[in-house]
PDB file of C-alpha atoms in Angstrom:
ATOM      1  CA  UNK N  44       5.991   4.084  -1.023  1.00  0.00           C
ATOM      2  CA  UNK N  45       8.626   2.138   1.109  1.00  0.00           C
ATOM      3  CA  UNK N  46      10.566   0.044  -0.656  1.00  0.00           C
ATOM      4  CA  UNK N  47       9.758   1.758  -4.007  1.00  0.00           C
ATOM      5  CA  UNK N  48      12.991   1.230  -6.025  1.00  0.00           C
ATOM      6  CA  UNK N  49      14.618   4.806  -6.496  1.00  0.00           C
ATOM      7  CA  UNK N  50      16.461   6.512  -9.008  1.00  0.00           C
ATOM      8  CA  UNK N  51      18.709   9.435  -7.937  1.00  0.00           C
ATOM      9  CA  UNK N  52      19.018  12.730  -9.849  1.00  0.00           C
ATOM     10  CA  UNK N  53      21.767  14.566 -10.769  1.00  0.00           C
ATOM     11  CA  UNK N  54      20.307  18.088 -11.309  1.00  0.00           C
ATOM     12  CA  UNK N  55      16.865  19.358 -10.852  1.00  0.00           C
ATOM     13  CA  UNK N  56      14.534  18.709 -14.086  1.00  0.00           C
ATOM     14  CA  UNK N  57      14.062  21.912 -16.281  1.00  0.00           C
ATOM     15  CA  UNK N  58      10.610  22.385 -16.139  1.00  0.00           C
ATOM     16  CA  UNK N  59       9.943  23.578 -19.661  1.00  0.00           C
ATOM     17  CA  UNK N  60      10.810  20.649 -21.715  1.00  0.00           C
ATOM     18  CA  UNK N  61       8.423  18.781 -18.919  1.00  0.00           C
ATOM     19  CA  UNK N  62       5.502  20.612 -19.380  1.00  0.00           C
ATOM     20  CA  UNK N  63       6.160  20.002 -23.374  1.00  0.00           C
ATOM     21  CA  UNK N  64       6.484  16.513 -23.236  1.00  0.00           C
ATOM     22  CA  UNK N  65       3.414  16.260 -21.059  1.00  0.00           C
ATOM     23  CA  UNK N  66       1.385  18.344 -23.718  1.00  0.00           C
ATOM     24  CA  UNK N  67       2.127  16.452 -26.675  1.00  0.00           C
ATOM     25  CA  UNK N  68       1.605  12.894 -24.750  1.00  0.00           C
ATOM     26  CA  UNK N  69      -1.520  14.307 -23.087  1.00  0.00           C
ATOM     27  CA  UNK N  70      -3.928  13.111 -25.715  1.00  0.00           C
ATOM     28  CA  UNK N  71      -2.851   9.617 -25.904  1.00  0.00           C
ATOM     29  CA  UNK N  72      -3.318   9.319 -22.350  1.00  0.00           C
ATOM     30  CA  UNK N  73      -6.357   7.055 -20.948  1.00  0.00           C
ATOM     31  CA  UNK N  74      -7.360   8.063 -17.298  1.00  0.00           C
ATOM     32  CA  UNK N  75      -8.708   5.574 -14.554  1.00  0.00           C
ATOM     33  CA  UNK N  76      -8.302   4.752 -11.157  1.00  0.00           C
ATOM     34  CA  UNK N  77      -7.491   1.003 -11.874  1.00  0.00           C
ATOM     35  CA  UNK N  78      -4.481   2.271 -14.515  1.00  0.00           C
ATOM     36  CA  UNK N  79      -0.738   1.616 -13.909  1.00  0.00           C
ATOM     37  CA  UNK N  80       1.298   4.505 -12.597  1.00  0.00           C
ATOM     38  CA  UNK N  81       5.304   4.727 -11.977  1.00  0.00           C
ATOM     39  CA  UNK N  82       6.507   3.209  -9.409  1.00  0.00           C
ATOM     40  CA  UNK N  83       9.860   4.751  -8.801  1.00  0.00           C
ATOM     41  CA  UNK N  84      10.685   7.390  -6.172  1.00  0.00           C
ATOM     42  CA  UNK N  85      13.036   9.827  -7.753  1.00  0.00           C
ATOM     43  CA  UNK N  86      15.897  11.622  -5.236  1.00  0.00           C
ATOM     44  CA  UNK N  87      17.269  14.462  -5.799  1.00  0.00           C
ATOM     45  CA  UNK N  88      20.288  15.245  -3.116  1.00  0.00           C
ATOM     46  CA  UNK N  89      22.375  18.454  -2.355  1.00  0.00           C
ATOM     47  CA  UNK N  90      19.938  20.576  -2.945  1.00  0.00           C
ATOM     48  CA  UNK N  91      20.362  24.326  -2.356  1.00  0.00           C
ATOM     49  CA  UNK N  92      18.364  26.990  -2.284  1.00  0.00           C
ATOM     50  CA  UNK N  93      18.712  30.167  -4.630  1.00  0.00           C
ATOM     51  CA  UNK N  94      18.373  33.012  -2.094  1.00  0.00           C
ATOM     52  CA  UNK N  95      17.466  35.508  -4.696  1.00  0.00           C
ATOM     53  CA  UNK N  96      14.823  33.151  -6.254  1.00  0.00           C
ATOM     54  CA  UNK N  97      13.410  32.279  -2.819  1.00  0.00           C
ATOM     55  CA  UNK N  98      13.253  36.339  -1.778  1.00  0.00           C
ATOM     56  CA  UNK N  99      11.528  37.090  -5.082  1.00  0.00           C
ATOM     57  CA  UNK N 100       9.025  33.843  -3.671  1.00  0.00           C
ATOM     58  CA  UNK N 101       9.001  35.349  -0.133  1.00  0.00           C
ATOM     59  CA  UNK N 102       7.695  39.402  -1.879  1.00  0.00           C
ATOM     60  CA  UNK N 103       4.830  37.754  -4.293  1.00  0.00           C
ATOM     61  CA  UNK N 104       3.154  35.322  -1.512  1.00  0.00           C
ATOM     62  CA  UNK N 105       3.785  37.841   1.300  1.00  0.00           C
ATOM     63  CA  UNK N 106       5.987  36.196   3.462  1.00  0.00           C
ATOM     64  CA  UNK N 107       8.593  38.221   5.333  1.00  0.00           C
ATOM     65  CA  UNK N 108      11.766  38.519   3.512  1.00  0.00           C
ATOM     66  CA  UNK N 109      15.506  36.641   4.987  1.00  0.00           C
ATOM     67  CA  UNK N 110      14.000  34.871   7.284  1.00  0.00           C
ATOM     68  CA  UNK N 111      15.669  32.028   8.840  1.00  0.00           C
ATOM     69  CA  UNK N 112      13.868  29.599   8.229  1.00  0.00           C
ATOM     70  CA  UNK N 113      12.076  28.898   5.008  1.00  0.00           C
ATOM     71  CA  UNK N 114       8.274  29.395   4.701  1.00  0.00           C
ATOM     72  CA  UNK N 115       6.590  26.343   5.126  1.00  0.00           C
ATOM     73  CA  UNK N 116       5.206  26.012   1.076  1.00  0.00           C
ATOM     74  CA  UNK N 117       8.299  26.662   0.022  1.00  0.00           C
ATOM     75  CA  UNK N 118       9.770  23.155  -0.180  1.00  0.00           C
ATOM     76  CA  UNK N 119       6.769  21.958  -2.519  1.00  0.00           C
ATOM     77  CA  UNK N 120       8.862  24.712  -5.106  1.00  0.00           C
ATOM     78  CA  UNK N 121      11.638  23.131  -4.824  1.00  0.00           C
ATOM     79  CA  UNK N 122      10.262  19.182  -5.331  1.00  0.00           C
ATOM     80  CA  UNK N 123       7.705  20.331  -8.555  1.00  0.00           C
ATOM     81  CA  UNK N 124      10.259  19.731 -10.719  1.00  0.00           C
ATOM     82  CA  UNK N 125      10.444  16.360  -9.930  1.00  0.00           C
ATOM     83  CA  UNK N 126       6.870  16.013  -9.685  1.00  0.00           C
ATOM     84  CA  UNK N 127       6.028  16.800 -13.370  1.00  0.00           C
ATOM     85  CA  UNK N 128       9.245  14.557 -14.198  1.00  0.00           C
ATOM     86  CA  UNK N 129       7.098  11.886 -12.986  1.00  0.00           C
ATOM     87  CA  UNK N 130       3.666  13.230 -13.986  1.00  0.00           C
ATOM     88  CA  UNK N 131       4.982  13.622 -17.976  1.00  0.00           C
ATOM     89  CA  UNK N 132       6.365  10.442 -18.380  1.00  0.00           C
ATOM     90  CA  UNK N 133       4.444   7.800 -20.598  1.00  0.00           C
ATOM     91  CA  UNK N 134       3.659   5.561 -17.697  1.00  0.00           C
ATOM     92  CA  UNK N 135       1.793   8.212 -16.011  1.00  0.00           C
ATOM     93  CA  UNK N 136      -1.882   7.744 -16.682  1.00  0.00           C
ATOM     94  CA  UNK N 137      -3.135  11.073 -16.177  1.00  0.00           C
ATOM     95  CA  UNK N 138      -2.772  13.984 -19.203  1.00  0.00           C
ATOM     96  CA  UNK N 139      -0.833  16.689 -17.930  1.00  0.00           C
ATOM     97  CA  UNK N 140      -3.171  18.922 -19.534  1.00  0.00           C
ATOM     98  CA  UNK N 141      -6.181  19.886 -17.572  1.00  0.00           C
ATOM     99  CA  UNK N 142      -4.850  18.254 -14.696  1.00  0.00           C
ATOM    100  CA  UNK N 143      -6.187  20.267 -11.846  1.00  0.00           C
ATOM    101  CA  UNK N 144      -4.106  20.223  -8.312  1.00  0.00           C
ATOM    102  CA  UNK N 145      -7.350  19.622  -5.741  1.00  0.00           C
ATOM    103  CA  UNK N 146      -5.337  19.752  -2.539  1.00  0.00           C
ATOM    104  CA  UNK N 147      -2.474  19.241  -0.716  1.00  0.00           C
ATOM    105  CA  UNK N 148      -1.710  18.433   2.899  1.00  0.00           C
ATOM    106  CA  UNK N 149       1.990  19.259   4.677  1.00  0.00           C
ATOM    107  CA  UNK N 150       3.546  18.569   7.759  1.00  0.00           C
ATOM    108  CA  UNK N 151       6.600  20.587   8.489  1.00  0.00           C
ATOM    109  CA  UNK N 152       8.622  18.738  11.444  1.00  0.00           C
ATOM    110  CA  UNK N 153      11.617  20.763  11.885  1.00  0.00           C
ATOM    111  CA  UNK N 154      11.904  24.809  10.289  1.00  0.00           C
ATOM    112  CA  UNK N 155      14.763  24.388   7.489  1.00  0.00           C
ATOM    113  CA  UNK N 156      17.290  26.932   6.940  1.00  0.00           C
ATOM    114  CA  UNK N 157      17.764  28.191   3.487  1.00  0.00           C
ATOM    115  CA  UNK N 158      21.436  27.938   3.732  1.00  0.00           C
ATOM    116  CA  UNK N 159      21.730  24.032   4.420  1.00  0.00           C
ATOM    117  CA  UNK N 160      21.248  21.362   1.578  1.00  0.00           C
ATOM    118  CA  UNK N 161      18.676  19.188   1.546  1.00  0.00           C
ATOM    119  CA  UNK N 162      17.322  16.238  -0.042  1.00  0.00           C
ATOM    120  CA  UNK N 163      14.309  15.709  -2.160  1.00  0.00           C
ATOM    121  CA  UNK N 164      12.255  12.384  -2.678  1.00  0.00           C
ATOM    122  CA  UNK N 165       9.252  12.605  -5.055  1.00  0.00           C
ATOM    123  CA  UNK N 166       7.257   9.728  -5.632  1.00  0.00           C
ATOM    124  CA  UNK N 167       2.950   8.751  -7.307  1.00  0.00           C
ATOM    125  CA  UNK N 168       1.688   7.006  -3.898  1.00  0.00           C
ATOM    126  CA  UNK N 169      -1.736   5.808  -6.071  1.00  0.00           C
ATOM    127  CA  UNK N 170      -4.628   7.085  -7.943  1.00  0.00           C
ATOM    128  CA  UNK N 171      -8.349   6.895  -6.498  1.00  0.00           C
ATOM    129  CA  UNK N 172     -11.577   7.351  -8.696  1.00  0.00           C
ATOM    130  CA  UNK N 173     -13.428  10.307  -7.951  1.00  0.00           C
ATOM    131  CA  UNK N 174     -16.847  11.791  -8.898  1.00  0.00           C
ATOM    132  CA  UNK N 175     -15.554  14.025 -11.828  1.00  0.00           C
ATOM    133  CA  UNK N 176     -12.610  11.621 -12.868  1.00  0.00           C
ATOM    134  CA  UNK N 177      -9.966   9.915 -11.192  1.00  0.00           C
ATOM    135  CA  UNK N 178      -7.260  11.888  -8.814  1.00  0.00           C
ATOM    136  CA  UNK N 179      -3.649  10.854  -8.201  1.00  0.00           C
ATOM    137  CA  UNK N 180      -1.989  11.181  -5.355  1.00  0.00           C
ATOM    138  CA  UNK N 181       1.689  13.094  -5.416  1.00  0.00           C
ATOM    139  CA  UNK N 182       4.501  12.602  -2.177  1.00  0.00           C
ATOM    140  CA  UNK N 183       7.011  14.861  -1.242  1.00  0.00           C
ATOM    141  CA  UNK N 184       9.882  14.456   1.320  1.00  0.00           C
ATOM    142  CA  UNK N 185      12.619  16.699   2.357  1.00  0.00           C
ATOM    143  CA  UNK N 186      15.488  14.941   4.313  1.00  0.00           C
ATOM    144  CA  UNK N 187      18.476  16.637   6.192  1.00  0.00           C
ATOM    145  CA  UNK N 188      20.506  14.026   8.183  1.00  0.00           C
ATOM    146  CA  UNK N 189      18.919  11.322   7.015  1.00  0.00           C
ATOM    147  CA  UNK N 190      14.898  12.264   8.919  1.00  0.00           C
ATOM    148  CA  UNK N 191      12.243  13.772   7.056  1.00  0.00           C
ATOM    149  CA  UNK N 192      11.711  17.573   7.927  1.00  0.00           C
ATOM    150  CA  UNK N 193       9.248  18.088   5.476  1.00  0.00           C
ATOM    151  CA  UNK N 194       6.569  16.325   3.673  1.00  0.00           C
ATOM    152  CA  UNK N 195       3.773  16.688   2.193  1.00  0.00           C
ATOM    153  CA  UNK N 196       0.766  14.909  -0.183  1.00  0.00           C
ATOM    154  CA  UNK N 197      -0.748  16.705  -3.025  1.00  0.00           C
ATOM    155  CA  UNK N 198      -3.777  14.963  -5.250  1.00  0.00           C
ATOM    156  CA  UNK N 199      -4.350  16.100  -8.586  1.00  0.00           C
ATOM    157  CA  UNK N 200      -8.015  15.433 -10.505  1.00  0.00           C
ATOM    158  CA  UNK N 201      -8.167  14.322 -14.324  1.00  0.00           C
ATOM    159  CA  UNK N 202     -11.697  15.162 -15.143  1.00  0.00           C
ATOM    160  CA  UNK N 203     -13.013  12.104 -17.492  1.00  0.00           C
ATOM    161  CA  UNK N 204     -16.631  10.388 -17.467  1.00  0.00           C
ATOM    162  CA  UNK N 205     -16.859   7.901 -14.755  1.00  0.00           C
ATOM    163  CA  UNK N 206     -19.285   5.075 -14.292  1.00  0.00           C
ATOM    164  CA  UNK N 207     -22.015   5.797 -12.226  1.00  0.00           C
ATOM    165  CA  UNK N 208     -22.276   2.671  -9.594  1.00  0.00           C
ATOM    166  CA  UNK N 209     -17.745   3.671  -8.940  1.00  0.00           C
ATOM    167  CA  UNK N 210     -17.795   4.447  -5.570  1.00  0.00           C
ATOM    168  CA  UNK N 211     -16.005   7.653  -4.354  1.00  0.00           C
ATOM    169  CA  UNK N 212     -14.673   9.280  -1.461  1.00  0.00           C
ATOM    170  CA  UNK N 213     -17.449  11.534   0.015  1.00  0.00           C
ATOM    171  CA  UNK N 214     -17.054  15.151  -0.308  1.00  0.00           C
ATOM    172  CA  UNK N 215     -15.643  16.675   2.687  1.00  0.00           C
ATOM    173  CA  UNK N 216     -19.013  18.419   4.722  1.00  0.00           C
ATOM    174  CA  UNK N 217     -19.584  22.324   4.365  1.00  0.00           C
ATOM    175  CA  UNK N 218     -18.550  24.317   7.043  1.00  0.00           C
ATOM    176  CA  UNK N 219     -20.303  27.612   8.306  1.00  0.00           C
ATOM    177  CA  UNK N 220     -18.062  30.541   6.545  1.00  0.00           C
ATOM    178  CA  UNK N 221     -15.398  32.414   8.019  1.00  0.00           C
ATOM    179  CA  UNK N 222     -15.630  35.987   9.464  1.00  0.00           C
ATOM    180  CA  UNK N 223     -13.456  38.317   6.482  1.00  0.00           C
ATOM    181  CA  UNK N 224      -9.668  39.794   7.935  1.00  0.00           C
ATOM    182  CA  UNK N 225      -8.797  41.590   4.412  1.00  0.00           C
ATOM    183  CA  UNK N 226      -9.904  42.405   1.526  1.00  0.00           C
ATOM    184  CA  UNK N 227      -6.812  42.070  -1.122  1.00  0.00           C
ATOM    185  CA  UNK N 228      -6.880  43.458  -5.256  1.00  0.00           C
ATOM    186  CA  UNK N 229      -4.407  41.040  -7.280  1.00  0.00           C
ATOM    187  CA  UNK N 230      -3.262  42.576  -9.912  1.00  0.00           C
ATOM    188  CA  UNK N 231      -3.149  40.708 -13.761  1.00  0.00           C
ATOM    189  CA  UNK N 232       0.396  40.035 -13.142  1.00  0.00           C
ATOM    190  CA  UNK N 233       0.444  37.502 -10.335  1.00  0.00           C
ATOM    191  CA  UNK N 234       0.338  34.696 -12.224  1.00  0.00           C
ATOM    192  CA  UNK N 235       3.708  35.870 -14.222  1.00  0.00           C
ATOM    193  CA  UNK N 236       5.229  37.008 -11.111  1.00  0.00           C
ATOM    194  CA  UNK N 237       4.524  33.916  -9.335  1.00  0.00           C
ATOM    195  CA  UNK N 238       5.779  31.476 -11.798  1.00  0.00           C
ATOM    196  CA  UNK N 239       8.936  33.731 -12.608  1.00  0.00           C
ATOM    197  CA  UNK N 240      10.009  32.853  -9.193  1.00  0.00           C
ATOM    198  CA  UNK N 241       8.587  29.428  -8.073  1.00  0.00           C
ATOM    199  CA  UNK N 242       9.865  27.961 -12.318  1.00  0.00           C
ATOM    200  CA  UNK N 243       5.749  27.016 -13.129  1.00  0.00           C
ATOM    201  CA  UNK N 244       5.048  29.169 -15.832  1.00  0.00           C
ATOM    202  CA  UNK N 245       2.139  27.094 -16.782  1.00  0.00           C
ATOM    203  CA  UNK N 246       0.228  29.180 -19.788  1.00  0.00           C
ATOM    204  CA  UNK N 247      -3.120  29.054 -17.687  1.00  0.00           C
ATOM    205  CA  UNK N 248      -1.384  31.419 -15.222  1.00  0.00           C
ATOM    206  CA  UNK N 249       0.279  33.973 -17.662  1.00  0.00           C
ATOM    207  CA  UNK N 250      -1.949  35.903 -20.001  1.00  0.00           C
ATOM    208  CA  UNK N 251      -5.650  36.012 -21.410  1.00  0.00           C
ATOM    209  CA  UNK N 252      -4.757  34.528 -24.294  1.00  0.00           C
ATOM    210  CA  UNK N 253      -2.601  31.947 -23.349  1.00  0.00           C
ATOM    211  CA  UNK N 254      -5.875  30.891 -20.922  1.00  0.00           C
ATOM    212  CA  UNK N 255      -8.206  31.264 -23.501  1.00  0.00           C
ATOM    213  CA  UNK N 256      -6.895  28.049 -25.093  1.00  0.00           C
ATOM    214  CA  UNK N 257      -7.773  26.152 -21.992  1.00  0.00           C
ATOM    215  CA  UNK N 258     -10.655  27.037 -21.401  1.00  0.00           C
ATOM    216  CA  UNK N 259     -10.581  29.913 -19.234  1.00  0.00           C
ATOM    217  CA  UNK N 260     -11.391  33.531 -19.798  1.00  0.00           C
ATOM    218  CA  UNK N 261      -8.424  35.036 -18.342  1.00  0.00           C
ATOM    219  CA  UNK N 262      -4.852  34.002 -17.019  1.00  0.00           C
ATOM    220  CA  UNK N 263      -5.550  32.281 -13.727  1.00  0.00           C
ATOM    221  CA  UNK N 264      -3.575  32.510 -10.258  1.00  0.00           C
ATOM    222  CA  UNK N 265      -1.521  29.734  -8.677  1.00  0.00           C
ATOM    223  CA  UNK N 266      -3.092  27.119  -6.774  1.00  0.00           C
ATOM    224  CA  UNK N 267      -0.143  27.332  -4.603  1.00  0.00           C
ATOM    225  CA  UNK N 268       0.061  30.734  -4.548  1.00  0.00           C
ATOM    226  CA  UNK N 269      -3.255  31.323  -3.217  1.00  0.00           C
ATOM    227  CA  UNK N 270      -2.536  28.958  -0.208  1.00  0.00           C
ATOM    228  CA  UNK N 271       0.706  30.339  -0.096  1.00  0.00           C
ATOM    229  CA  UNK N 272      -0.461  33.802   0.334  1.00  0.00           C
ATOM    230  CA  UNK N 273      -2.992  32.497   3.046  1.00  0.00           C
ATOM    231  CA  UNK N 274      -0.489  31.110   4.831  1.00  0.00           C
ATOM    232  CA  UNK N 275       1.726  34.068   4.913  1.00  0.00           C
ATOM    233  CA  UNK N 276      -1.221  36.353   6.664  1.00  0.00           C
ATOM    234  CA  UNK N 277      -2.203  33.548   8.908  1.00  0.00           C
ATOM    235  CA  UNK N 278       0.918  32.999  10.257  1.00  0.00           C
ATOM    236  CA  UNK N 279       2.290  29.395  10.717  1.00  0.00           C
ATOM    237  CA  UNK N 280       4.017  27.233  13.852  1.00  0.00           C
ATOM    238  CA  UNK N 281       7.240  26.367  12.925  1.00  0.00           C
ATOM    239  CA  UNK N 282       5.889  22.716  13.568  1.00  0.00           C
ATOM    240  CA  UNK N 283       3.129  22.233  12.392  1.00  0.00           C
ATOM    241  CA  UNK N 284       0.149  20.451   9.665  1.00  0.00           C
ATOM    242  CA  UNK N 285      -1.711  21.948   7.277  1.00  0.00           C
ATOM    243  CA  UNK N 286      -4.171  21.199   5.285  1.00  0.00           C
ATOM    244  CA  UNK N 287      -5.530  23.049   1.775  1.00  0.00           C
ATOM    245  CA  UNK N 288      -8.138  22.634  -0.937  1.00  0.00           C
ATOM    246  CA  UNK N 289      -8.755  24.576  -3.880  1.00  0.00           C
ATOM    247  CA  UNK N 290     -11.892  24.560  -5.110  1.00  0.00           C
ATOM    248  CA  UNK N 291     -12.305  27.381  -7.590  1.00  0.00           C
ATOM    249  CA  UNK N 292      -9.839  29.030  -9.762  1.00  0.00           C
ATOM    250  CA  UNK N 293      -8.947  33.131  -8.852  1.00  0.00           C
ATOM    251  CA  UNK N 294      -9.621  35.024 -12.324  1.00  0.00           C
ATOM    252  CA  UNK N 295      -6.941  37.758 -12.673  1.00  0.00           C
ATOM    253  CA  UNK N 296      -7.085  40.261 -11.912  1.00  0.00           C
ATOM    254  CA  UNK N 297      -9.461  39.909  -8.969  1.00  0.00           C
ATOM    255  CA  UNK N 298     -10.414  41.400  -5.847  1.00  0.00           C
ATOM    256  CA  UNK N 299     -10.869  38.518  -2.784  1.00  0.00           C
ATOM    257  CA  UNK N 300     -11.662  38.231   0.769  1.00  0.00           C
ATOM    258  CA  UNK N 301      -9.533  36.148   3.320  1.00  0.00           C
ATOM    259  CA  UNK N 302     -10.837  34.904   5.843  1.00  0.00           C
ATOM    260  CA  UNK N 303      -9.487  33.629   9.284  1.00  0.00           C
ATOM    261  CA  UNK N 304     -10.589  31.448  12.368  1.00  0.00           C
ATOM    262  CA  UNK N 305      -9.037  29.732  15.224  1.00  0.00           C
ATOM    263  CA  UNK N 306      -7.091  27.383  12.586  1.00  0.00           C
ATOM    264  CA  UNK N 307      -9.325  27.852   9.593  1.00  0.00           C
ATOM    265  CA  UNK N 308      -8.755  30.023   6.417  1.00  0.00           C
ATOM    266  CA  UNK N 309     -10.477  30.363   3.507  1.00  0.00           C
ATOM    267  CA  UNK N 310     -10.249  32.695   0.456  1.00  0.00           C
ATOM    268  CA  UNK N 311     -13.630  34.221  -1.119  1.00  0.00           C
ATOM    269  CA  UNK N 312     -14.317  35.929  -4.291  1.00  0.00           C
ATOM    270  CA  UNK N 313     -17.625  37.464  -4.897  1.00  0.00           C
ATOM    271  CA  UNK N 314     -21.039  36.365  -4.038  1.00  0.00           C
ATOM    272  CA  UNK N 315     -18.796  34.350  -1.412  1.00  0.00           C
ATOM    273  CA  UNK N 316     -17.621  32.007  -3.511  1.00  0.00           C
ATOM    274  CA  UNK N 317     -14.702  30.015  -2.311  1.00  0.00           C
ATOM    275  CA  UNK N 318     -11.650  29.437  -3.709  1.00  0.00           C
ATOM    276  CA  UNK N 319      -9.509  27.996  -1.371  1.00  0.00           C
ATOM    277  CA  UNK N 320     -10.398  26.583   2.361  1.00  0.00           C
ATOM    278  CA  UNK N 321      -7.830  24.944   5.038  1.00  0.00           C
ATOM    279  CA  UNK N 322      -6.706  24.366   8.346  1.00  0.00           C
ATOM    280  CA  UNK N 323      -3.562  24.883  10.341  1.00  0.00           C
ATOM    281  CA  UNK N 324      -2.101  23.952  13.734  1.00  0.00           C
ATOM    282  CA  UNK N 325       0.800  22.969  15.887  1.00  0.00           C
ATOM    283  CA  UNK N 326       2.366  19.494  16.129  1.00  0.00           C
TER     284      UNK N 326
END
């Protein structure tokens, strides 16, 4: 969004008064592509990272601890805060409940060191209908020295009756599946361990009961963990892109398949269904 007028920060947004806000003002909300949306990019500079935060991160998803550079989904922790400041405001179209994160799509261009600040630049880049609803589209930036390092585009799906003759962006073609590499057993506690160290402690993730008033029979895992986790057994290029969707949520606990290919990885549950799928390679 160049030119977007932009409002710097002070201090990350606490994420619990967020996800409040966008509770209570989810049922006034009234989804469509052709709604307004904010328009401002929010900055957020000096940030730092919280070494004992980012090693309780690097243990849950799997990624070596003290490394030097941070692991490449790490930065999309750090600019969620600013995302849901955006995403539970009133002039955000989309209810924050039932708002399902469909993919996301990063570019690292330089590895970043967990001991030099950064800055973060969050901003809505549209919203698009699609089949089940409409989806909105979510940028994040990470500058040091004034180029981006990091960035990355995540879309998010509010499900809502659509018209039938709205056209929508094909579905992306199936692909043969993948041949398995492990088979892992997540315990019930992922989703609490997860959101104790990346701040989303989103009540879908935490218990069975706290699910069951969404909809969902037990606590669910992370989106970005899943990915995350993927990731971290795949290894990564210090430069590289990535691409992830998630198309079915992991009940916890679970026990899943990952998969790996010549720059494809997927994550299966069983009778092969898939809950996550994406590619990776070097830039």
């Amino acid at each position: 969004m160049t030119g977007a007028p932009a409002r710097t920060l002070t201090r990350p947004p606490s994420l619990a008064p967020l996800l409040a806000r966008g509770a209570l003002l989810s049922p006034l909300k009234r989804p469509g592509s052709d709604a307004g949306f904010p328009r401002t990019r929010l900055v957020l500079p000096g940030v730092r990272v919280d070494l004992s935060r980012l090693a309780a991160y690097e243990r849950v998803c799997g990624f070596p601890v003290g490394e030097d550079a941070l692991p490449v989904t790490y930065p999309h922790v750090l600019g969620f805060p600013l995302a849901m400041r955006l995403m539970s405001g009133r002039d955000f179209p989309l209810p924050l409940l039932g708002l399902v994160h469909t993919s996301i799509t990063v570019t690292r261009h330089e590895p970043m060191s967990p001991g030099v600040a950064c800055e973060l630049s969050v901003h809505v880049e549209g919203l698009v209908p699609h089949r089940r609803g409409t989806e909105a589209t979510v940028v994040t930036e990470v500058c040091r020295g004034g180029a981006v390092v990091w960035e990355s585009s995540s879309t998010y799906l509010a499900r809502h009756r659509t018209h039938r003759l709205t056209a929508v962006p094909r579905e992306p073609e199936a692909r043969g599946p993948l041949p398995p590499v492990e088979e892992w057993r997540l315990a019930g506690d992922v989703g609490r361990r997860y959101g104790a160290a990346s701040g989303d402690r989103n009540p879908i993730h935490l218990h069975p009961f706290t699910a069951r008033l969404f909809g969902f029979p037990r606590a669910i895992a992370h989106g970005m963990w899943t990915v995350a986790r993927c990731l971290a057994a795949y290894g990564v290029p210090q430069r590289c892109h990535l691409r992830a969707e998630f198309r079915a949520p992991v009940l916890l606990p679970a026990t899943v398949t990952y998969a790996a290919q010549d720059g494809r990885f997927e994550l299966r549950g069983p009778a092969d269904r898939v809950h996550v799928t994406g590619d990776v390679y070097p830039t």
